Amino acid sequence: MHIRTSKRRKLNQPSLDNDYHNKSTSTEPLPVNQKGNTRRSDPSISRPSHYGTTTSLDGSARADLFKLQLDELLGRIRPKYETKLAKADSEVHRLRGIIEGIPNQKGLPAPEAQKFLEESQSVCVPFPELFPVGSKLLLAYSKPTNINVVGSYARKTSVLLCSTITIDMAVTMPSDLFQASDYRDYRYFHKRAYYVACIASAIKRARVPTLDLSFAYQNDNPLQPIIVAQPSPDKGDNGRSRSSWRIRILLAANDDVFPLEKTMPTKSCIKSTATYTRGEHPTPIYNATLRSECSSSSSLKQLHKSSVRSSAFQDACMLGAVWLRQRGLGTTLSAGGFGQFEWATLLSILMRDGVLPGRSVLSTGYSSYQQFKATLQFLSSSDLISSPMQVQSHSFKPTYTKSPMLFDGSRGLNILYKMSPWSYRMLRNEAQNSLEALNDPLADHFRILFINKVDEPSKRFDLIFRVPIENPGTECSRTDVAPDLAELIYQKFCYGLGDRATLVYPQIRGTSVWPLDSRTPPPDNLADISVGLLLHPEHCRRTVDRGPSVEDTIASANFRKFWGDKAELRRFKDGTILESLIWNTSDSKQAIIDLIISYVLGRHFSQFGQESSSAYSNAFDRLLPQQALSQPDMLGPFGAIMGSFGSLSKSIRAMEGLPLQIRQIFATSPELRYSSLYAPLAGKQNRPGKPVECLIQFEGSTRWPEDLLAVQRTKIAFLLKMADSIGKDASILAVRLRLQRSKRKLLEQSSLDIKTTDGMIFRLQIYHERELGMLEQALNGRVACSAPREEIALALSEHKRKFIQRPTHTQAVTTLSTRYPLLSLTIRLLKKWRDSHLLSSHLADELIELIAIRTFVCPYPWQPPGSLNSAFLRTLSFVAGWDWQSEPLIVDFNSELNKQDIQAINTRFDAWRKLDPGMNRVAMFAASNIDREGITWTDRRPAKIIAARFTNLARAACELVREQGLDLKPEALFVPSLGEYDIIIHLKKQGGDNLVKKSSFKNLQIESQGEEGDAFDALFNPQRLFFDELEELYGEDIVFFYNESAITVIAGLWNPHTGPRNWKVGLEYSTMPLAEKEGEEEQVTINKAAVLHDIARLGGDMITKIDQK
């Protein structure tokens, strides 16, 4: 099992996101240095916390380190143009020569021109719209005005974020091809498509053997077909090679080819089409597409001017490109319509004078990071949908504000014309999340902004579902249907979900390239629309929706029209009469949010197909026992145990006849902090063998003895007195004193088991505040104690964990569970995942809770999760990427830790790594603001091999989620893999009952029944007792694994020290001799058959079989 180690994050070329996934999900070994050694952590290097590598530094040091990280990032993502892309430059020159050599062609009627290219050259004309019958449009070709390399490649701002660098060649069509009215009714785009086909035909005739040609849509826009030239794969690799570059041949027009006022966003340029007729409605996307091609040259000049004015402009563009890429945002329509070009254009506009009254937004003297952060602040604070922004335009008055508008009057172009309302809100949401992280002085800004991959749907969205696109036939590709359907989905679900969802995000898959002999991409090139939702956790489970007042007739009519028969008029307790919706899930296995989605799909989208699928909606919820999908209160299953604990507390405080008054009753059990997998129900104990634990603290008194052993006996006396008193209470069914058998006398041995009339079983122990000081003095030798020093140290550690840290931890988790409604569900599901993979005995409940809490209190780069699905998968993602060998886990419950506290925790972590470099005692270090020691829940467990197993399982789960996407069945994440274990012990599910009935041993009967008959039979768990016995007898030789919630299998791995070794007297386990080799000493190994035979005899009828590898 490979254990990851790392000295420092290295930004591997060519992909940052690949580097991140390798860190978080890969199970491959680390790279090795030239000497062949795996890179190990240097203990002299300050270790990062979960906030990152900068948390232990002061302000100036952090700023310097952040600058160094940015410089390293920019150096690694900047391509080496002179060496790596020299071949691409030569191909660009070759293509330019071919295009310049194309002869002029006289105008032909469109049908003839199209037929000529298809029959003679096998090249189709990628017309964006079919011609109306009887069209007399003439199509011609003339030599281009100029051919320039444009885009990020020309400005030297390309970044190595993906495996392919795009080189854009802009071919400017001459103005004499167009008439003054060609801006209307697709005439410009028809001539443009023919021009593209002529260029493709010429390049095809030239037979360039090193390039493969195909059509594509520029930015997924069907109005802009382009040519893509990619290097041909080598003959010997069967087409599997991936080139590092590709060339796109784009088309442009001169600035003055059409009047600026004719293509403003408020104008209508489409009067009729082949399939439908429109009135005088604005056509902003059509107009902006046309204007963007006419302003291609001026855009390039403006960006060049900005790079001259500011030396940091290009680096700021590259930082923006990285930030956008990690969030899945790009220039294409399918990626949101805001990419590196829009980022650079926005920077350039904000740098102009007069953007704000009397000044610019960005100063030319800003550094690249200052420009980057200021741009994020602008995106976050400016709502360009409700308040459109204009630059160098005073006469234009926007009337079409459905989408965001940043209007550049000098070019007559809305820079954000490709953005939809939902993609713009996603952009703002990401900017706000990033700024929140930047404003957190303890966060690792660099990792959050530029390293973490944010766009994986299962982690980004709280719920995802599909809407299938009906095949519209051969006359119209689904490219024409999908954008309109996405807009309809956005409108309907924004209205239908209301405040249940903070964002509705329809996602359309972009088109890929297609061959030259086809006019459009094939229909199967596109998938159904997936819709991602960000949910409000407090509102999404609401059962009653209040609509408009009956007095608002227009709103009420719209409400009833949308909801149909589902809407009903109701009078509420406050006297208001409102339209309303009642969502009843008592007869359904669906969650409320699923019912709403299904209803809206069935009522408003039935024409696109009847099948739709919700992914991750409630499948994870169903995995939790006792969790009602329709229950608005996610802590509801714990209502019974909380009520019973409150009643018991009152009964205990009402007891009479005790020598001392009770000061405090502390809850310490997971059931009392909403974090146990099973919530005890009235009349039924749902956690076999585990009572609900709590502590009692009496008021201070000098009459307590000064001897540690005497303190334990005094506690027994108190518990006996309490048993006599509380046993008389009518709410108490049974009471018994429990003395734990232990060889260590200083450990807590006594407790009082109480069973209430509602079936709950509690276990009370007494906390004496002076016991901690007495143990510390005994350990330091200030007080005489007969117990060995090792036993005193163990008792001190156990005392801190049980009586000090656990009550504080329980109180903190309880508070957080009420603040974050999904926290309880996330903890419970994570524990189920741990148990399913047989790690119950190795990972403490409190450690699992800390890991889950981190997802909520430190959610960056996302906002806090709004569903169990995203919360659980984000938590697994953190575990998968946690380098616990060099990074401590630090969780700040309430923003209490300051820089000095974080530095102290990191110093303590470094000290442990130096003291225990082999991590034999402390493998994982988990600290918080209430537990700054960091080893309370990880001391001696988990072992190093278990910690590696834990992270490897999380990586495998994340990889499965990534591979299967929406087709994932969540149950697959909880299936254990037993093939890695050496021993598999199969147990009977009902072995305990049979054992009690058939056993003739008195001690087993006492364990199961006790003096009170069957009152405490729920605490008898023979499988758990059997496991504990195995741990005590063979724990040094075998590492055991089991599932605490369902002990049907116990797995084991032979400890490596039991392998072949030289024989000696006094070995602690049964051995057998190995075959002797001449000249060597006699060697022995553990007698596996004998050990397994003893285990089988110990388990008796409880064991069905034992498998051995």
Coordinates of C-alpha atoms in Angstrom, one line a residue, residues 110 114 125-133 135 137 139 184-194 217 221-225 269-278 286 474-477 479-481 484 519-520:
A110 CA -25.9 30.0 -53.3
Q114 CA -22.7 24.9 -52.5
V125 CA -20.5 24.7 -46.7
P126 CA -21.3 25.0 -43.0
F127 CA -24.2 27.4 -43.4
P128 CA -25.7 28.5 -40.0
E129 CA -29.2 28.5 -41.4
L130 CA -30.9 26.8 -44.4
F131 CA -31.6 29.1 -47.3
P132 CA -35.2 30.3 -47.9
V133 CA -36.7 28.9 -51.0
S135 CA -32.9 32.9 -52.4
L137 CA -27.8 35.5 -52.6
L139 CA -21.5 33.8 -53.0
R184 CA -29.6 41.3 -41.9
D185 CA -31.1 37.8 -42.1
Y186 CA -27.9 35.8 -41.9
R187 CA -26.6 37.1 -45.3
Y188 CA -23.2 38.0 -43.8
F189 CA -22.9 34.7 -42.1
H190 CA -23.9 32.8 -45.3
K191 CA -21.1 34.5 -47.2
R192 CA -18.8 34.0 -44.3
A193 CA -19.5 30.2 -44.3
Y194 CA -18.8 30.0 -48.0
Y217 CA -17.9 26.2 -34.1
N221 CA -21.6 29.6 -31.8
P222 CA -23.3 28.1 -34.8
L223 CA -23.0 31.4 -36.6
Q224 CA -19.2 31.1 -36.6
P225 CA -17.9 27.9 -38.3
C269 CA -31.4 42.2 -37.6
I270 CA -33.4 39.1 -38.3
K271 CA -36.7 39.7 -40.0
S272 CA -37.3 36.1 -41.2
T273 CA -35.6 32.7 -41.3
A274 CA -36.3 29.5 -43.1
T275 CA -38.2 28.0 -40.1
Y276 CA -39.9 30.9 -38.4
T277 CA -40.6 34.6 -38.6
R278 CA -39.8 37.2 -35.9
Y286 CA -26.7 37.9 -33.5
T474 CA -32.5 16.3 -39.8
E475 CA -33.5 19.8 -40.6
C476 CA -32.2 21.3 -37.3
S477 CA -29.4 20.1 -35.1
T479 CA -27.3 22.9 -31.2
D480 CA -30.3 25.1 -32.2
V481 CA -32.6 23.6 -29.5
D484 CA -33.3 27.9 -25.9
R519 CA -22.5 20.8 -42.9
T520 CA -23.1 20.5 -39.1

